[in-house]
Short mmCIF file of C-alpha atoms and ligand atoms in Angstrom, two decimals:
data_model
loop_
_atom_site.label_atom_id
_atom_site.label_comp_id
_atom_site.label_asym_id
_atom_site.label_seq_id
_atom_site.Cartn_x
_atom_site.Cartn_y
_atom_site.Cartn_z
CA MET A 268 0.00 0.00 0.00
CA ASN A 269 1.51 3.36 -1.04
CA ILE A 270 1.57 6.00 1.72
CA PRO A 271 2.18 9.71 0.94
CA PHE A 272 4.69 11.63 3.08
CA TYR A 273 6.12 15.15 3.30
CA LYS A 274 9.81 15.84 3.89
CA MET A 275 10.46 19.14 5.70
CA HIS A 276 13.18 20.76 7.77
CA GLY A 277 13.44 23.54 10.31
CA ILE A 278 16.95 25.02 9.88
CA GLY A 279 18.36 21.62 9.02
CA ASN A 280 16.51 19.58 11.68
CA ASP A 281 14.65 17.31 9.29
CA PHE A 282 11.39 15.43 9.48
CA VAL A 283 9.22 12.95 7.64
CA ILE A 284 5.56 13.93 8.12
CA ILE A 285 2.73 11.41 7.65
CA ASP A 286 -0.92 12.47 7.83
CA ASN A 287 -2.29 9.46 9.67
CA SER A 288 -5.79 10.94 9.82
CA VAL A 289 -6.00 9.72 6.22
CA ASN A 290 -3.76 6.64 6.22
CA ASN A 291 -3.97 5.34 9.82
CA ILE A 292 -0.84 3.19 9.46
CA GLU A 293 0.31 1.07 12.41
CA LEU A 294 3.68 2.01 13.89
CA ASN A 295 6.21 0.28 16.10
CA GLU A 296 9.88 0.90 16.90
CA ARG A 297 11.13 -1.20 13.98
CA ARG A 298 8.98 0.60 11.35
CA ILE A 299 9.83 4.04 12.80
CA LYS A 300 13.57 3.29 12.79
CA THR A 301 13.47 2.06 9.19
CA LEU A 302 11.45 5.04 7.94
CA CYS A 303 13.95 7.37 9.65
CA ASP A 304 17.02 5.47 8.41
CA ARG A 305 18.99 7.49 5.85
CA ARG A 306 19.96 4.36 3.91
CA TYR A 307 17.20 1.81 4.38
CA GLY A 308 14.37 4.33 4.50
CA ILE A 309 13.45 7.92 3.73
CA GLY A 310 15.74 9.40 6.40
CA CYS A 311 15.09 12.08 9.05
CA ASP A 312 15.90 13.15 12.61
CA GLN A 313 12.32 12.69 13.72
CA LEU A 314 9.14 11.12 12.28
CA ILE A 315 6.01 13.27 12.75
CA ILE A 316 2.60 11.59 12.82
CA LEU A 317 -0.50 13.76 12.36
CA SER A 318 -3.97 12.66 13.34
CA LYS A 319 -7.37 14.05 14.30
CA PRO A 320 -7.19 15.98 17.62
CA LYS A 321 -8.72 14.56 20.78
CA ASP A 322 -8.94 18.09 22.20
CA SER A 323 -11.67 20.21 20.58
CA ASN A 324 -9.46 23.29 21.06
CA ALA A 325 -6.83 21.87 18.74
CA ASP A 326 -6.64 21.71 14.95
CA ILE A 327 -4.48 18.57 14.85
CA TYR A 328 -2.82 16.00 17.11
CA VAL A 329 0.94 15.75 16.55
CA ARG A 330 3.29 13.00 17.79
CA PHE A 331 7.08 13.05 17.41
CA PHE A 332 9.29 9.96 17.19
CA ASN A 333 13.08 10.08 17.30
CA GLU A 334 15.02 8.21 14.62
CA GLY A 335 15.93 5.76 17.37
CA GLY A 336 12.27 4.77 17.59
CA ASP A 337 11.38 6.35 20.95
CA GLU A 338 8.69 9.03 21.29
CA ALA A 339 9.66 12.60 22.18
CA GLY A 340 7.29 14.71 24.27
CA ALA A 341 8.10 17.88 22.38
CA CYS A 342 9.78 18.99 19.17
CA GLY A 343 10.07 22.72 18.52
CA ASN A 344 11.37 22.65 14.96
CA GLY A 345 8.93 19.88 14.14
CA SER A 346 6.03 21.93 15.53
CA ARG A 347 7.06 24.83 13.34
CA CYS A 348 7.19 22.53 10.30
CA VAL A 349 3.68 21.27 11.07
CA ALA A 350 2.56 24.91 11.17
CA GLY A 351 4.00 25.28 7.66
CA TRP A 352 2.23 22.09 6.56
CA LEU A 353 -1.10 23.35 7.93
CA HIS A 354 -0.64 26.79 6.32
CA HIS A 355 0.12 25.13 2.98
CA LYS A 356 -3.03 22.99 3.31
CA TYR A 357 -5.53 25.45 4.84
CA GLN A 358 -4.08 28.91 4.06
CA ARG A 359 -4.78 30.11 7.63
CA LYS A 360 -2.23 31.94 9.77
CA GLU A 361 -2.97 30.58 13.25
CA PHE A 362 -3.37 27.01 14.48
CA THR A 363 -3.27 25.04 17.71
CA LEU A 364 -1.30 21.80 17.87
CA GLN A 365 -2.24 19.14 20.40
CA THR A 366 1.00 17.48 21.51
CA ASN A 367 2.05 15.28 24.42
CA ALA A 368 3.58 18.48 25.89
CA GLY A 369 0.20 20.25 25.75
CA LEU A 370 -1.60 22.60 23.37
CA LEU A 371 0.87 24.68 21.35
CA PRO A 372 -0.41 27.79 19.51
CA VAL A 373 1.49 28.41 16.26
CA GLU A 374 1.50 31.52 14.08
CA VAL A 375 2.48 31.88 10.42
CA ILE A 376 4.76 34.94 10.08
CA ASP A 377 5.32 34.40 6.36
CA ASN A 378 5.49 31.43 3.98
CA HIS A 379 8.81 30.26 5.45
CA THR A 380 8.75 31.70 8.97
CA MET A 381 6.73 30.13 11.78
CA LYS A 382 6.35 31.05 15.44
CA VAL A 383 5.41 28.45 18.06
CA ASN A 384 4.46 29.04 21.67
CA MET A 385 6.28 26.19 23.43
CA GLY A 386 4.45 26.89 26.68
CA GLN A 387 5.99 27.27 30.08
CA PRO A 388 9.34 25.71 31.02
CA ARG A 389 9.07 22.98 33.65
CA MET A 390 11.78 23.58 36.21
CA LYS A 391 11.12 20.73 38.62
CA TRP A 392 14.85 19.98 38.34
CA GLN A 393 15.79 23.14 40.23
CA ASP A 394 19.57 23.53 39.65
CA ILE A 395 20.03 19.82 38.98
CA PRO A 396 22.99 18.42 40.98
CA LEU A 397 24.11 15.95 38.26
CA SER A 398 25.18 12.51 39.49
CA ARG A 399 28.88 13.22 39.06
CA ASP A 400 31.34 16.01 39.63
CA VAL A 401 31.15 18.22 36.53
CA ASP A 402 34.95 18.46 36.62
CA THR A 403 35.09 14.83 35.50
CA LEU A 404 33.25 15.80 32.30
CA ASN A 405 36.40 17.39 30.89
CA LEU A 406 34.33 20.34 29.60
CA PRO A 407 35.65 23.94 29.58
CA LEU A 408 32.66 25.08 31.63
CA SER A 409 31.96 28.81 31.99
CA GLY A 410 29.09 28.35 34.44
CA ASP A 411 27.11 25.77 36.40
CA PRO A 412 25.02 23.40 34.27
CA ALA A 413 21.24 23.69 34.42
CA ALA A 414 18.33 21.48 33.39
CA VAL A 415 14.76 22.19 32.29
CA SER A 416 11.94 20.39 30.53
CA MET A 417 10.18 21.93 27.53
CA GLY A 418 7.94 18.88 27.47
CA ASN A 419 11.15 16.92 26.93
CA PRO A 420 14.24 16.85 29.16
CA HIS A 421 17.20 19.17 28.43
CA ALA A 422 20.48 19.66 30.27
CA THR A 423 22.54 22.73 29.36
CA PHE A 424 26.32 23.06 29.74
CA PHE A 425 27.80 26.55 29.36
CA VAL A 426 31.29 26.57 27.83
CA GLU A 427 33.87 29.25 27.04
CA ASP A 428 34.47 28.15 23.43
CA LEU A 429 32.11 25.75 21.65
CA SER A 430 34.84 24.82 19.15
CA THR A 431 36.79 23.12 21.97
CA VAL A 432 33.86 20.80 22.82
CA ASP A 433 33.21 17.42 21.19
CA PRO A 434 29.39 17.27 21.43
CA VAL A 435 29.33 13.69 20.19
CA PHE A 436 31.73 12.33 22.84
CA SER A 437 30.26 14.41 25.70
CA GLY A 438 26.64 14.24 24.51
CA LYS A 439 26.65 10.47 24.09
CA MET A 440 28.10 10.09 27.60
CA LEU A 441 25.60 12.45 29.23
CA GLU A 442 22.40 11.54 27.33
CA LYS A 443 21.95 8.37 29.35
CA ASP A 444 23.52 9.54 32.62
CA PRO A 445 21.62 7.72 35.42
CA LEU A 446 20.69 11.13 36.83
CA PHE A 447 18.26 11.58 33.91
CA ALA A 448 15.38 9.16 34.53
CA GLU A 449 14.29 9.32 30.88
CA GLY A 450 17.57 10.35 29.30
CA ALA A 451 18.12 13.95 28.22
CA ASN A 452 18.87 16.20 25.28
CA ILE A 453 22.32 17.69 25.97
CA GLY A 454 22.92 21.31 24.97
CA PHE A 455 26.34 23.01 24.79
CA VAL A 456 26.13 26.81 24.89
CA GLN A 457 28.67 29.57 24.25
CA MET A 458 27.32 32.99 25.16
CA LEU A 459 28.24 35.64 22.54
CA ASP A 460 26.52 38.51 24.37
CA ARG A 461 23.39 38.83 26.53
CA GLN A 462 21.14 38.54 23.45
CA SER A 463 22.94 35.92 21.36
CA MET A 464 24.47 32.50 21.84
CA ARG A 465 25.96 29.59 19.85
CA VAL A 466 24.27 26.28 20.66
CA ARG A 467 24.88 22.69 19.62
CA VAL A 468 22.61 19.88 20.86
CA TRP A 469 23.21 16.15 21.17
CA GLU A 470 19.59 15.02 20.94
CA ARG A 471 18.20 12.13 22.97
CA GLY A 472 17.43 9.32 20.55
CA ALA A 473 18.70 11.22 17.51
CA GLY A 474 22.29 12.29 18.15
CA LEU A 475 23.93 15.53 17.02
CA THR A 476 21.42 17.42 14.84
CA LEU A 477 21.89 20.64 12.86
CA ALA A 478 19.32 22.32 15.09
CA CYS A 479 17.05 21.58 18.03
CA GLY A 480 14.15 23.94 18.70
CA SER A 481 13.27 22.78 22.19
CA GLY A 482 17.01 22.73 22.87
CA ALA A 483 17.22 26.39 21.83
CA CYS A 484 14.34 27.19 24.19
CA ALA A 485 15.99 25.26 27.03
CA SER A 486 19.33 26.99 26.41
CA VAL A 487 17.78 30.46 26.70
CA VAL A 488 15.71 29.58 29.78
CA ASN A 489 18.77 28.12 31.51
CA ALA A 490 20.97 31.05 30.46
CA VAL A 491 18.43 33.51 31.91
CA ARG A 492 18.24 31.44 35.12
CA ARG A 493 22.05 31.60 35.37
CA GLY A 494 22.05 35.36 34.76
CA PHE A 495 23.95 35.05 31.43
CA ALA A 496 21.22 36.19 29.03
CA ASP A 497 18.25 38.48 28.53
CA ARG A 498 14.82 36.95 27.87
CA TYR A 499 15.12 37.74 24.14
CA CYS A 500 17.92 35.82 22.46
CA GLU A 501 19.14 34.88 18.99
CA VAL A 502 20.26 31.26 19.08
CA LYS A 503 22.82 30.38 16.39
CA MET A 504 22.82 26.68 15.56
CA ASP A 505 24.73 24.74 12.89
CA GLY A 506 21.69 24.73 10.57
CA GLY A 507 20.54 28.30 11.12
CA ASN A 508 19.20 30.76 13.69
CA LEU A 509 16.15 30.89 15.94
CA ILE A 510 14.70 33.79 17.92
CA ILE A 511 13.66 32.73 21.41
CA GLU A 512 11.61 34.93 23.75
CA TRP A 513 10.84 33.85 27.33
CA ASP A 514 7.89 36.08 28.02
CA GLU A 515 8.01 37.46 31.58
CA GLU A 516 4.26 38.09 31.85
CA THR A 517 2.96 34.73 30.57
CA ASN A 518 6.10 32.65 31.38
CA ASN A 519 5.67 31.15 27.88
CA VAL A 520 8.66 30.48 25.64
CA LEU A 521 8.17 31.62 22.03
CA MET A 522 10.31 30.34 19.16
CA THR A 523 10.49 31.87 15.68
CA GLY A 524 12.41 30.54 12.72
CA ALA A 525 12.43 29.23 9.16
CA VAL A 526 10.83 26.06 7.82
CA HIS A 527 11.11 24.54 4.35
CA PHE A 528 9.43 21.83 2.33
CA SER A 529 12.13 19.59 0.83
CA PHE A 530 9.98 17.16 -1.17
CA THR A 531 6.87 14.99 -1.07
CA GLY A 532 6.72 11.34 -2.01
CA GLN A 533 5.18 8.00 -1.22
CA PHE A 534 6.50 4.77 0.21
CA ASP A 535 5.23 1.21 -0.06
CA LEU A 536 4.21 0.19 3.46
CA ASP A 537 4.94 -3.45 2.60
CA ASN A 538 8.64 -2.51 2.49
CA TYR A 539 8.45 -1.35 6.14
CA PRO A 540 7.38 -4.38 8.18
CA LEU A 541 6.38 -4.02 11.81
N1 API B 297 14.56 18.24 17.33
C1 API B 297 13.54 18.54 18.31
C2 API B 297 13.85 17.95 19.63
C3 API B 297 13.49 16.55 19.67
C4 API B 297 13.67 16.09 21.06
C5 API B 297 13.96 14.63 21.12
N2 API B 297 15.35 14.36 20.76
C6 API B 297 13.68 14.11 22.51
O1 API B 297 13.34 14.91 23.37
O2 API B 297 13.80 12.92 22.70
C7 API B 297 13.28 20.01 18.49
O3 API B 297 13.46 20.75 17.52
O4 API B 297 12.85 20.40 19.58
#
């Protein structure tokens, strides 16, 4: 059975989008991993599954699956891409996404620029102690680490010079640190000034990506908590830049950035066994 899909990216963080409200395909870890595989499948950082919302206040229900097969609670760049998909389909400028991290309002700024309200940061991990002495991490830290959830767990490490950090070696080690009950996305941040930073993220279940939207949000929230940044920040990632605003009045974190359609296609479901 041929299934249509959309290939999109948000500043290089790429996604395969399937409208399951039409196809209703069954998914398991094996099929997700194969669809996301860049050799045996279509290839992407995360698979996005759209379906009819359960919440009457939402336009669509969106689920995110890492290329490793596990489900992610939130996906900022993916949410922005879904906004672009909805705009392309319905020509409206405002939508509400139902996600496992809650209802996310999205706004179309222009054909390639989307703004998503990622909601309020969850800071249950007040100044996380980490299960090991940070000195053993061999990182050129410029400030205490911090952790926050944007609907998915993020730990942020502030460093003097990002070019001296190996995000693959350090990220792989930290992602599954026993301190993080469900693993964590690991962000490495070099402050450029109070309103701009360089960020690279080793993503839980996906590895080093060109950009991570929720990671950009987490980096700004943690930088503000550490007194390094203002609430409005430009986040420079390998794949492009995002504007993050942590609104003082609503406590919501807003993310604005580019999205692009790469291509559409179809795949034969029989080639992707469960
Ligand atoms: N790329 C996504 C993050 C996916 C998070 C996922 N790696 C997890 O939390 O398991 C973003 O733009 O926010």
